[in-house]
CSV table of C-alpha atoms and ligand atoms in Angstrom, one decimal:
chain,number,residue,atom,x,y,z
A,1,UNK,CA,-67.6,70.7,-150.6
A,2,UNK,CA,-67.8,74.2,-150.7
A,3,UNK,CA,-66.3,76.2,-147.8
A,4,UNK,CA,-68.7,77.4,-146.1
A,5,UNK,CA,-70.2,74.1,-146.6
A,6,UNK,CA,-68.7,72.3,-144.7
A,7,UNK,CA,-68.2,74.4,-141.6
A,8,UNK,CA,-71.7,74.8,-141.1
A,9,UNK,CA,-71.9,71.0,-141.8
A,10,UNK,CA,-69.8,70.9,-139.0
A,11,UNK,CA,-71.2,73.6,-136.4
A,12,UNK,CA,-74.5,72.2,-137.0
A,13,UNK,CA,-73.5,68.5,-136.3
A,14,UNK,CA,-71.7,70.0,-133.3
A,15,UNK,CA,-75.3,70.7,-132.2
A,16,UNK,CA,-77.0,68.2,-132.3
A,17,UNK,CA,-74.7,65.5,-131.7
A,18,UNK,CA,-73.8,67.4,-128.4
A,19,UNK,CA,-70.0,68.1,-129.4
A,20,UNK,CA,-70.6,72.3,-128.2
A,21,UNK,CA,-73.1,74.7,-127.5
A,22,UNK,CA,-73.4,78.7,-128.1
A,23,UNK,CA,-72.9,79.7,-124.6
A,24,UNK,CA,-75.4,81.9,-122.7
A,25,UNK,CA,-77.8,79.9,-125.5
A,26,UNK,CA,-80.9,80.6,-123.6
A,27,UNK,CA,-80.0,84.4,-123.3
A,28,UNK,CA,-79.3,84.5,-127.7
A,29,UNK,CA,-75.5,83.8,-127.4
A,30,UNK,CA,-72.7,85.7,-125.8
A,31,UNK,CA,-69.6,87.3,-128.4
A,32,UNK,CA,-68.9,84.1,-130.0
A,33,UNK,CA,-68.1,81.8,-126.9
A,34,UNK,CA,-68.6,78.1,-126.8
A,35,UNK,CA,-69.9,75.2,-124.1
A,36,UNK,CA,-68.7,72.1,-124.6
A,37,UNK,CA,-71.2,69.3,-124.7
A,38,UNK,CA,-70.7,65.9,-123.2
A,39,UNK,CA,-69.2,64.7,-126.5
A,40,UNK,CA,-66.9,67.8,-126.9
A,41,UNK,CA,-65.4,67.6,-123.7
A,42,UNK,CA,-64.5,64.5,-123.7
A,43,UNK,CA,-63.0,65.2,-126.9
A,44,UNK,CA,-61.0,67.5,-125.7
A,45,UNK,CA,-59.6,66.0,-123.1
A,46,UNK,CA,-58.3,63.2,-124.6
A,47,UNK,CA,-56.4,65.2,-126.6
A,48,UNK,CA,-55.3,67.0,-123.9
A,49,UNK,CA,-54.5,63.5,-121.9
A,50,UNK,CA,-53.1,62.8,-125.9
A,51,UNK,CA,-50.6,65.8,-125.6
A,52,UNK,CA,-50.1,65.8,-121.7
A,53,UNK,CA,-48.6,61.7,-122.1
A,54,UNK,CA,-46.7,62.4,-125.1
A,55,UNK,CA,-45.2,65.8,-124.1
A,56,UNK,CA,-44.6,65.2,-120.2
A,57,UNK,CA,-45.3,61.1,-118.9
A,58,UNK,CA,-43.7,59.3,-122.2
A,59,UNK,CA,-40.7,61.8,-121.4
A,60,UNK,CA,-38.2,61.4,-119.0
A,61,UNK,CA,-37.1,65.4,-119.3
A,62,UNK,CA,-40.2,67.1,-119.1
A,63,UNK,CA,-42.0,67.9,-115.7
A,64,UNK,CA,-45.7,69.8,-115.8
A,65,UNK,CA,-46.8,72.5,-113.6
A,66,UNK,CA,-50.5,74.0,-113.5
A,67,UNK,CA,-50.4,77.7,-112.3
A,68,UNK,CA,-52.7,80.6,-111.7
A,69,UNK,CA,-55.0,82.3,-114.2
A,70,UNK,CA,-54.1,85.4,-111.6
A,71,UNK,CA,-50.7,86.5,-111.5
A,72,UNK,CA,-48.9,89.2,-109.9
A,73,UNK,CA,-49.3,92.6,-112.6
A,74,UNK,CA,-45.8,92.4,-112.0
A,75,UNK,CA,-45.2,89.2,-114.3
A,76,UNK,CA,-47.5,90.8,-117.1
A,77,UNK,CA,-45.4,94.2,-116.8
A,78,UNK,CA,-42.2,92.4,-117.1
A,79,UNK,CA,-43.1,89.9,-119.4
A,80,UNK,CA,-44.2,93.2,-121.7
A,81,UNK,CA,-47.7,92.0,-121.6
A,82,UNK,CA,-48.2,95.2,-120.4
A,83,UNK,CA,-46.5,97.5,-123.5
A,84,UNK,CA,-46.4,95.4,-126.0
A,85,UNK,CA,-49.1,92.8,-126.3
A,86,UNK,CA,-51.2,94.5,-129.4
A,87,UNK,CA,-53.3,94.5,-132.2
A,88,UNK,CA,-53.5,97.5,-134.1
A,89,UNK,CA,-57.2,98.2,-134.6
A,90,UNK,CA,-59.1,100.7,-136.7
A,91,UNK,CA,-63.2,101.5,-137.0
A,92,UNK,CA,-65.6,102.4,-140.0
A,93,UNK,CA,-67.4,105.0,-139.1
A,94,UNK,CA,-69.4,103.8,-142.3
A,95,UNK,CA,-70.5,100.3,-141.2
A,96,UNK,CA,-69.2,101.0,-137.5
A,97,UNK,CA,-67.4,97.9,-137.9
A,98,UNK,CA,-63.9,97.5,-135.8
A,99,UNK,CA,-61.4,95.3,-137.7
A,100,UNK,CA,-57.6,94.6,-137.5
A,101,UNK,CA,-55.4,96.9,-139.0
A,102,UNK,CA,-53.1,94.3,-140.1
A,103,UNK,CA,-55.9,92.0,-141.6
A,104,UNK,CA,-58.2,94.4,-143.7
A,105,UNK,CA,-57.3,92.9,-146.7
A,106,UNK,CA,-58.3,89.1,-145.7
A,107,UNK,CA,-62.0,90.6,-144.1
A,108,UNK,CA,-64.9,91.2,-145.8
A,109,UNK,CA,-66.9,94.6,-145.6
A,110,UNK,CA,-70.1,93.8,-143.9
A,111,UNK,CA,-71.6,95.8,-146.2
A,112,UNK,CA,-69.9,94.9,-149.1
A,113,UNK,CA,-68.9,91.2,-148.4
A,114,UNK,CA,-67.7,91.0,-152.2
A,115,UNK,CA,-64.7,93.1,-151.0
A,116,UNK,CA,-62.7,93.3,-148.4
A,117,UNK,CA,-62.3,96.3,-145.9
A,118,UNK,CA,-61.6,99.6,-147.0
A,119,UNK,CA,-62.4,98.6,-150.6
A,120,UNK,CA,-66.6,98.5,-150.3
A,121,UNK,CA,-67.0,102.0,-151.8
A,122,UNK,CA,-68.7,103.5,-148.5
A,123,UNK,CA,-65.5,102.6,-146.1
A,124,UNK,CA,-64.4,105.3,-143.9
A,125,UNK,CA,-61.8,103.7,-141.4
A,126,UNK,CA,-60.1,105.2,-139.0
A,127,UNK,CA,-56.4,105.8,-138.4
A,128,UNK,CA,-55.2,102.8,-137.0
A,129,UNK,CA,-54.7,103.0,-132.5
A,130,UNK,CA,-53.1,100.0,-130.7
A,131,UNK,CA,-55.6,98.2,-128.8
A,132,UNK,CA,-54.2,95.7,-125.6
A,133,UNK,CA,-55.9,92.3,-125.6
A,134,UNK,CA,-55.0,91.4,-122.1
A,135,UNK,CA,-58.6,91.7,-120.2
A,136,UNK,CA,-58.3,94.2,-117.3
A,137,UNK,CA,-59.9,92.5,-113.7
A,138,UNK,CA,-59.9,93.4,-110.6
A,139,UNK,CA,-58.8,91.4,-107.4
A,140,UNK,CA,-60.3,92.5,-104.5
A,141,UNK,CA,-63.2,94.7,-103.4
A,142,UNK,CA,-61.6,98.1,-104.6
A,143,UNK,CA,-61.7,99.2,-108.3
A,144,UNK,CA,-58.1,100.7,-107.9
A,145,UNK,CA,-55.3,101.0,-110.2
A,146,UNK,CA,-53.8,99.4,-107.2
A,147,UNK,CA,-55.4,95.8,-108.0
A,148,UNK,CA,-55.4,95.6,-110.8
A,149,UNK,CA,-54.7,92.3,-112.8
A,150,UNK,CA,-54.8,90.4,-115.6
A,151,UNK,CA,-56.9,87.1,-116.9
A,152,UNK,CA,-52.9,85.5,-118.2
A,153,UNK,CA,-53.0,86.2,-122.0
A,154,UNK,CA,-50.3,82.7,-122.4
A,155,UNK,CA,-50.0,79.7,-119.6
A,156,UNK,CA,-45.7,80.4,-120.4
A,157,UNK,CA,-45.3,83.1,-117.9
A,158,UNK,CA,-46.4,80.9,-115.0
A,159,UNK,CA,-43.8,78.2,-115.5
A,160,UNK,CA,-41.1,80.9,-116.4
A,161,UNK,CA,-41.4,82.5,-112.8
A,162,UNK,CA,-41.9,78.7,-111.2
A,163,UNK,CA,-38.3,78.2,-113.2
A,164,UNK,CA,-36.4,77.6,-109.8
A,165,UNK,CA,-39.7,76.2,-107.8
A,166,UNK,CA,-39.3,73.3,-110.4
A,167,UNK,CA,-36.0,72.7,-111.2
A,168,UNK,CA,-34.6,72.4,-107.7
A,169,UNK,CA,-38.2,70.5,-106.0
A,170,UNK,CA,-37.3,68.0,-109.4
A,171,UNK,CA,-33.5,68.4,-108.8
A,172,UNK,CA,-33.9,69.0,-112.9
A,173,UNK,CA,-30.2,69.4,-115.2
A,174,UNK,CA,-30.6,71.0,-118.9
A,175,UNK,CA,-31.6,70.3,-120.6
A,176,UNK,CA,-35.7,69.6,-119.2
A,177,UNK,CA,-39.3,70.9,-120.0
A,178,UNK,CA,-42.2,72.5,-118.1
A,179,UNK,CA,-45.5,71.5,-119.4
A,180,UNK,CA,-49.2,73.2,-118.9
A,181,UNK,CA,-52.2,72.7,-120.2
A,182,UNK,CA,-55.1,75.7,-118.9
A,183,UNK,CA,-57.5,78.8,-120.0
A,184,UNK,CA,-55.9,81.9,-121.6
A,185,UNK,CA,-57.6,84.9,-122.7
A,186,UNK,CA,-57.6,87.7,-125.3
A,187,UNK,CA,-59.5,90.4,-126.1
A,188,UNK,CA,-58.9,89.6,-129.7
A,189,UNK,CA,-60.5,92.6,-132.0
A,190,UNK,CA,-61.6,89.7,-134.3
A,191,UNK,CA,-62.8,86.3,-133.3
A,192,UNK,CA,-64.4,83.6,-135.4
A,193,UNK,CA,-64.9,80.8,-137.7
A,194,UNK,CA,-66.2,79.2,-134.4
A,195,UNK,CA,-63.7,77.2,-132.3
A,196,UNK,CA,-60.8,78.7,-134.3
A,197,UNK,CA,-60.4,82.7,-132.3
A,198,UNK,CA,-62.1,83.0,-129.3
A,199,UNK,CA,-61.5,85.8,-126.1
A,200,UNK,CA,-61.5,82.4,-123.9
A,201,UNK,CA,-58.9,79.4,-125.1
A,202,UNK,CA,-57.4,76.8,-124.1
A,203,UNK,CA,-53.4,76.1,-124.4
A,204,UNK,CA,-51.3,73.0,-123.9
A,205,UNK,CA,-47.6,74.4,-124.0
A,206,UNK,CA,-44.1,73.6,-122.6
A,207,UNK,CA,-41.0,75.4,-122.3
A,208,UNK,CA,-38.4,74.0,-122.8
A,209,UNK,CA,-35.0,74.7,-121.1
A,210,UNK,CA,-31.4,74.1,-122.8
A,211,UNK,CA,-28.2,75.4,-122.9
A,212,UNK,CA,-27.8,78.8,-125.3
A,213,UNK,CA,-26.0,77.0,-128.0
A,214,UNK,CA,-27.8,74.1,-127.8
A,215,UNK,CA,-31.4,75.9,-128.4
A,216,UNK,CA,-31.1,75.3,-132.4
A,217,UNK,CA,-30.5,72.2,-132.5
A,218,UNK,CA,-33.6,71.7,-129.7
A,219,UNK,CA,-36.1,73.5,-132.3
A,220,UNK,CA,-35.2,71.2,-134.9
A,221,UNK,CA,-36.1,68.7,-132.5
A,222,UNK,CA,-39.4,70.6,-131.7
A,223,UNK,CA,-40.4,71.1,-135.0
A,224,UNK,CA,-40.9,67.6,-136.1
A,225,UNK,CA,-42.3,66.3,-133.0
A,226,UNK,CA,-45.2,68.3,-132.9
A,227,UNK,CA,-45.1,67.9,-136.6
A,228,UNK,CA,-45.2,64.0,-136.5
A,229,UNK,CA,-47.6,64.4,-132.9
A,230,UNK,CA,-50.7,65.7,-135.5
A,231,UNK,CA,-49.8,63.4,-137.9
A,232,UNK,CA,-49.6,60.5,-134.8
A,233,UNK,CA,-53.0,61.4,-133.9
A,234,UNK,CA,-54.5,61.4,-137.2
A,235,UNK,CA,-54.6,65.1,-139.5
A,236,UNK,CA,-53.9,64.0,-143.2
A,237,UNK,CA,-50.3,65.6,-144.0
A,238,UNK,CA,-51.1,67.3,-146.8
A,239,UNK,CA,-53.7,69.4,-144.9
A,240,UNK,CA,-50.5,70.2,-142.5
A,241,UNK,CA,-47.8,72.7,-143.3
A,242,UNK,CA,-44.2,74.7,-141.5
A,243,UNK,CA,-44.5,77.7,-141.6
A,244,UNK,CA,-40.8,80.0,-140.8
A,245,UNK,CA,-41.5,83.4,-139.9
A,246,UNK,CA,-40.0,86.3,-141.8
A,247,UNK,CA,-37.4,87.9,-138.9
A,248,UNK,CA,-39.6,91.0,-139.5
A,249,UNK,CA,-43.1,89.4,-137.9
A,250,UNK,CA,-40.8,87.7,-134.9
A,251,UNK,CA,-42.8,87.5,-131.9
A,252,UNK,CA,-40.1,90.3,-129.4
A,253,UNK,CA,-38.7,87.5,-127.6
A,254,UNK,CA,-37.9,85.3,-129.7
A,255,UNK,CA,-35.1,84.2,-132.3
A,256,UNK,CA,-36.8,81.8,-134.3
A,257,UNK,CA,-40.3,80.3,-134.7
A,258,UNK,CA,-41.7,78.4,-137.0
A,259,UNK,CA,-45.1,77.9,-136.6
A,260,UNK,CA,-47.2,74.1,-137.3
A,261,UNK,CA,-50.4,75.7,-140.0
A,262,UNK,CA,-53.2,73.2,-141.8
A,263,UNK,CA,-55.7,74.0,-144.0
A,264,UNK,CA,-58.6,75.0,-143.5
A,265,UNK,CA,-62.0,75.8,-145.3
A,266,UNK,CA,-61.7,79.3,-145.2
A,267,UNK,CA,-57.3,78.9,-146.1
A,268,UNK,CA,-54.5,78.0,-144.3
A,269,UNK,CA,-54.2,78.8,-140.2
A,270,UNK,CA,-51.7,78.3,-137.2
A,271,UNK,CA,-52.1,75.4,-135.1
A,272,UNK,CA,-49.1,75.7,-133.1
A,273,UNK,CA,-46.0,77.8,-133.1
A,274,UNK,CA,-43.2,76.0,-132.2
A,275,UNK,CA,-40.5,79.0,-131.3
A,276,UNK,CA,-36.6,80.0,-129.8
A,277,UNK,CA,-37.7,82.1,-126.7
A,278,UNK,CA,-33.7,82.9,-125.9
A,279,UNK,CA,-32.8,83.6,-122.5
A,280,UNK,CA,-35.6,86.6,-122.8
A,281,UNK,CA,-37.6,86.4,-120.1
A,282,UNK,CA,-35.7,84.2,-117.2
A,283,UNK,CA,-33.1,87.2,-117.6
A,284,UNK,CA,-36.1,89.5,-117.8
A,285,UNK,CA,-38.7,88.4,-115.2
A,286,UNK,CA,-34.5,87.8,-112.9
A,287,UNK,CA,-34.0,91.6,-113.2
A,288,UNK,CA,-37.1,92.8,-112.1
A,289,UNK,CA,-38.1,90.2,-109.2
A,290,UNK,CA,-34.1,90.2,-108.1
A,291,UNK,CA,-34.1,86.4,-107.9
A,292,UNK,CA,-31.1,84.5,-109.8
A,293,UNK,CA,-34.0,82.6,-112.1
A,294,UNK,CA,-30.9,80.5,-113.6
A,295,UNK,CA,-29.5,77.2,-113.7
A,296,UNK,CA,-26.3,76.3,-111.4
A,297,UNK,CA,-24.1,73.3,-113.4
A,298,UNK,CA,-23.0,71.7,-109.9
A,299,UNK,CA,-19.7,69.6,-111.7
A,300,UNK,CA,-18.2,73.4,-113.7
A,301,UNK,CA,-19.2,75.2,-110.8
A,302,UNK,CA,-21.7,78.0,-113.3
A,303,UNK,CA,-24.5,79.4,-113.8
A,304,UNK,CA,-26.5,79.9,-117.4
A,305,UNK,CA,-29.6,81.6,-117.6
A,306,UNK,CA,-30.9,79.0,-120.0
A,307,UNK,CA,-32.9,79.3,-123.5
A,308,UNK,CA,-36.2,78.4,-124.0
A,309,UNK,CA,-37.6,76.1,-126.7
A,310,UNK,CA,-41.5,76.5,-126.4
A,311,UNK,CA,-43.6,74.5,-128.7
A,312,UNK,CA,-47.0,76.2,-128.5
A,313,UNK,CA,-50.5,74.4,-129.3
A,314,UNK,CA,-54.3,75.5,-128.9
A,315,UNK,CA,-56.4,73.4,-127.5
A,316,UNK,CA,-60.0,74.8,-128.1
A,317,UNK,CA,-57.7,74.7,-131.6
A,318,UNK,CA,-57.2,71.1,-132.1
A,319,UNK,CA,-60.1,70.1,-131.2
A,320,UNK,CA,-61.6,72.3,-134.4
A,321,UNK,CA,-59.3,71.2,-136.6
A,322,UNK,CA,-59.2,67.2,-135.4
A,323,UNK,CA,-63.3,67.7,-136.2
A,324,UNK,CA,-63.2,69.4,-139.1
A,325,UNK,CA,-59.3,67.1,-140.7
A,326,UNK,CA,-62.4,64.0,-139.8
A,327,UNK,CA,-65.1,65.1,-141.1
A,328,UNK,CA,-66.0,62.4,-144.6
A,329,UNK,CA,-69.3,62.4,-146.8
A,330,UNK,CA,-69.3,58.7,-147.8
A,331,UNK,CA,-72.0,56.8,-150.7
A,332,UNK,CA,-71.8,52.9,-148.9
A,333,UNK,CA,-71.9,49.9,-150.8
A,334,UNK,CA,-75.6,50.1,-150.8
A,335,UNK,CA,-76.0,53.2,-152.2
A,336,UNK,CA,-76.4,55.0,-149.1
A,337,UNK,CA,-75.0,58.3,-147.7
A,338,UNK,CA,-73.2,58.3,-144.4
A,339,UNK,CA,-71.7,60.9,-142.2
A,340,UNK,CA,-68.6,59.8,-140.7
A,341,UNK,CA,-65.8,61.7,-138.6
A,342,UNK,CA,-62.5,59.4,-138.8
A,343,UNK,CA,-61.1,60.4,-135.6
A,344,UNK,CA,-57.8,58.5,-134.5
A,345,UNK,CA,-59.4,56.0,-132.0
A,346,UNK,CA,-56.8,58.3,-129.1
A,347,UNK,CA,-59.4,60.8,-129.1
A,348,UNK,CA,-62.6,59.7,-130.2
A,349,UNK,CA,-65.6,60.8,-127.4
A,350,UNK,CA,-66.8,57.0,-127.2
A,351,UNK,CA,-64.6,54.1,-128.0
A,352,UNK,CA,-67.7,51.4,-128.1
A,353,UNK,CA,-70.9,51.6,-129.2
A,354,UNK,CA,-72.4,48.3,-127.8
A,355,UNK,CA,-76.1,46.7,-129.2
A,356,UNK,CA,-78.2,44.4,-128.6
A,357,UNK,CA,-79.4,43.7,-132.1
A,358,UNK,CA,-83.4,42.9,-130.5
A,359,UNK,CA,-84.8,43.8,-127.3
A,360,UNK,CA,-85.4,40.3,-126.7
A,361,UNK,CA,-83.8,36.8,-125.9
A,362,UNK,CA,-81.5,37.8,-123.8
A,363,UNK,CA,-79.7,40.1,-125.6
A,364,UNK,CA,-80.0,43.4,-123.8
A,365,UNK,CA,-78.9,42.0,-120.5
A,366,UNK,CA,-76.1,40.5,-122.9
A,367,UNK,CA,-75.0,44.0,-124.3
A,368,UNK,CA,-75.2,45.3,-120.3
A,369,UNK,CA,-72.9,43.0,-120.1
A,370,UNK,CA,-69.9,44.1,-122.2
A,371,UNK,CA,-70.9,47.7,-121.3
A,372,UNK,CA,-70.3,47.0,-117.4
A,373,UNK,CA,-67.0,44.7,-118.8
A,374,UNK,CA,-65.9,47.9,-120.6
A,375,UNK,CA,-67.1,51.4,-118.7
A,376,UNK,CA,-63.8,51.8,-116.2
A,377,UNK,CA,-61.2,51.3,-119.3
A,378,UNK,CA,-62.9,54.0,-121.6
A,379,UNK,CA,-66.1,55.8,-123.1
A,380,UNK,CA,-69.0,53.0,-123.7
A,381,UNK,CA,-72.3,54.2,-125.0
A,382,UNK,CA,-75.3,51.2,-124.9
A,383,UNK,CA,-77.6,51.9,-127.9
A,384,UNK,CA,-80.7,49.6,-128.1
A,385,UNK,CA,-83.3,52.1,-130.1
A,386,UNK,CA,-83.6,51.5,-133.8
A,387,UNK,CA,-82.5,49.2,-136.6
A,388,UNK,CA,-79.0,48.9,-136.1
A,389,UNK,CA,-78.0,49.6,-139.5
A,390,UNK,CA,-79.4,53.6,-138.2
A,391,UNK,CA,-77.4,52.7,-135.1
A,392,UNK,CA,-74.1,52.4,-136.5
A,393,UNK,CA,-74.7,55.7,-138.2
A,394,UNK,CA,-75.4,57.6,-135.7
A,395,UNK,CA,-72.1,56.0,-134.1
A,396,UNK,CA,-70.3,57.1,-137.4
A,397,UNK,CA,-71.6,60.3,-137.7
A,398,UNK,CA,-70.2,60.7,-134.2
A,399,UNK,CA,-66.2,58.8,-135.0
A,400,UNK,CA,-67.1,55.7,-132.8
A,401,UNK,CA,-64.2,53.9,-133.9
A,402,UNK,CA,-66.2,49.9,-132.9
A,403,UNK,CA,-69.4,48.2,-132.6
A,404,UNK,CA,-69.7,45.5,-131.0
A,405,UNK,CA,-73.7,44.1,-132.0
A,406,UNK,CA,-75.0,40.5,-129.7
A,407,UNK,CA,-76.9,38.8,-131.8
A,408,UNK,CA,-77.8,35.3,-132.5
A,409,UNK,CA,-75.0,33.4,-132.4
A,410,UNK,CA,-73.7,35.6,-129.3
A,411,UNK,CA,-76.5,32.9,-127.4
A,412,UNK,CA,-74.9,30.0,-128.7
A,413,UNK,CA,-71.3,31.1,-128.3
A,414,UNK,CA,-70.4,34.2,-126.4
A,415,UNK,CA,-69.0,36.0,-129.1
A,416,UNK,CA,-70.0,39.0,-130.8
A,417,UNK,CA,-69.7,41.0,-133.9
A,418,UNK,CA,-66.9,43.7,-133.8
A,419,UNK,CA,-67.3,46.6,-137.0
A,420,UNK,CA,-64.6,49.1,-138.2
A,421,UNK,CA,-66.3,52.5,-138.6
A,422,UNK,CA,-63.4,53.6,-141.3
A,423,UNK,CA,-63.5,49.9,-143.2
A,424,UNK,CA,-67.3,48.9,-142.2
A,425,UNK,CA,-65.3,45.3,-141.8
A,426,UNK,CA,-66.9,43.1,-139.3
A,427,UNK,CA,-65.4,40.1,-137.3
A,428,UNK,CA,-66.5,37.7,-134.0
A,429,UNK,CA,-65.1,38.5,-131.3
A,430,UNK,CA,-65.4,36.4,-127.6
A,431,UNK,CA,-66.7,38.9,-125.3
A,432,UNK,CA,-64.5,37.8,-122.5
A,433,UNK,CA,-61.6,39.1,-125.6
A,434,UNK,CA,-63.7,42.3,-126.7
A,435,UNK,CA,-62.5,45.1,-124.2
A,436,UNK,CA,-58.8,44.3,-124.3
A,437,UNK,CA,-59.3,44.3,-128.2
A,438,UNK,CA,-61.0,47.6,-128.1
A,439,UNK,CA,-58.5,48.6,-125.7
A,440,UNK,CA,-55.8,48.2,-127.8
A,441,UNK,CA,-57.8,49.8,-130.4
A,442,UNK,CA,-58.1,53.0,-128.2
A,443,UNK,CA,-54.1,53.4,-127.9
A,444,UNK,CA,-53.9,53.2,-131.6
A,445,UNK,CA,-53.4,51.6,-134.9
B,1,GAP,N1,-46.7,81.5,-125.4
B,1,GAP,C1,-46.9,81.4,-126.8
B,1,GAP,C2,-48.5,81.6,-127.6
B,1,GAP,O1,-48.9,82.1,-126.4
B,1,GAP,P1,-49.1,81.7,-129.5
B,1,GAP,O2,-49.2,81.3,-130.9
B,1,GAP,O3,-49.6,83.1,-129.3
B,1,GAP,O4,-47.9,81.7,-128.8
B,1,GAP,C3,-50.4,79.8,-129.3
B,1,GAP,O5,-50.7,81.1,-128.9
B,1,GAP,C4,-51.5,78.8,-130.0
B,1,GAP,O6,-52.9,78.7,-128.7
B,1,GAP,C5,-51.3,78.7,-131.1
B,1,GAP,O7,-51.0,78.5,-131.7
B,1,GAP,C6,-52.7,78.7,-131.4
B,1,GAP,O8,-53.7,77.5,-131.4
B,1,GAP,C7,-53.7,79.3,-129.9
B,1,GAP,N2,-54.2,80.7,-130.0
B,1,GAP,C8,-53.8,81.9,-129.4
B,1,GAP,N3,-54.9,82.6,-129.7
B,1,GAP,C9,-55.8,81.8,-129.8
B,1,GAP,C10,-57.4,82.5,-129.2
B,1,GAP,N4,-57.8,83.4,-129.5
B,1,GAP,N5,-58.6,81.0,-130.4
B,1,GAP,C11,-58.3,80.3,-130.0
B,1,GAP,N6,-57.1,79.4,-129.6
B,1,GAP,C12,-55.5,80.3,-129.3
């Protein structure tokens, strides 16, 4: 499958089947922002739930938080974002384009796309200047500097400023983590590749606080854990790699960082970064606020400013990655073509399609009864229109792992056929056992 072909197909499938729409579409769209439709929001929630379950709920040493998007501007001054959260920007006087100076050799020239920016012949680039990525906004009715703050560019700082609140209320001892899922905003110079790089996006971040000497061990632990998580949720391991950062690439706060990268149609790109952030953030916020953001050990009677190991993933980027990885075009036994999203059942937006073979003989009534039995367990979709083969294809295309069909035999013995999306094999299952069977499949196979 050629590179632009695959992305075009995914964008078109997302629109046609209600995963993702262009934001403000009725006004011609708005600056690579996207709205999640019924299937997209369900898939995104299911990925977030899988993360929340595996990283927060299923671990005794991690608790959750939901901090505000708007924080005191002091947070961003002290964290270093006001002074240092910049990308280098160049303008081209010829094409009027704006580009990231550090990515010119991977950016096609708008006037001569076979060449990169700066090599297009007529390119007239300005000197690079630093551009701060935070969105400035004003709080309250007066637009003066005293009221200026920023939309958060990462969820992490809300965790650092709440370190003591969480540690004391939950009586946590080192090591422990605080996880958070939420929106972040960056005024990216260049957006693109659909959901990959946008100005408004969601993150799933966890800050794991530990004794300084234990940070390297926890860093290794979280790199492995997070890699395994993606594989467990179905990403093909040959498309996933760990890329350690070179020393000169590390963020100002980090002692070490490994990116988990996925091989997208346009090349390898970051899906998640795992960093050893040292004690940088807690120390800075302690110094600036006068509050001792540290851990007191009752036994040793000693204070420690913990080190932090941070697995930081992009939720919106995960939606795109799982879609890209799951998309297949197959020729099936009868020679027909099918498009299928081989999404892991845990993150598929619909778990079960339910069909009456025909719209008579009481079959729709039984199918409706099955839907009612399943509704409060997992997402289920009823469809009685068209040939049953076409109904299977429609569910394949949106990644539904199971389809149950009520047929003539159901009227005799209250069994239905249960079809597996990937193998397309069908087995007969009793109606009473069906919800549990599907639920087991959705929990993970
Ligand atoms: N707290 C650390 C932090 O924010 P990051 O590497 O800048 O680290 C973490 O961001 C993850 O957030 C990235 O790996 C990526 O998945 C996602 N992300 C960052 N910028 C993004 C953008 N403009 N659009 C979509 N996702 C983004």
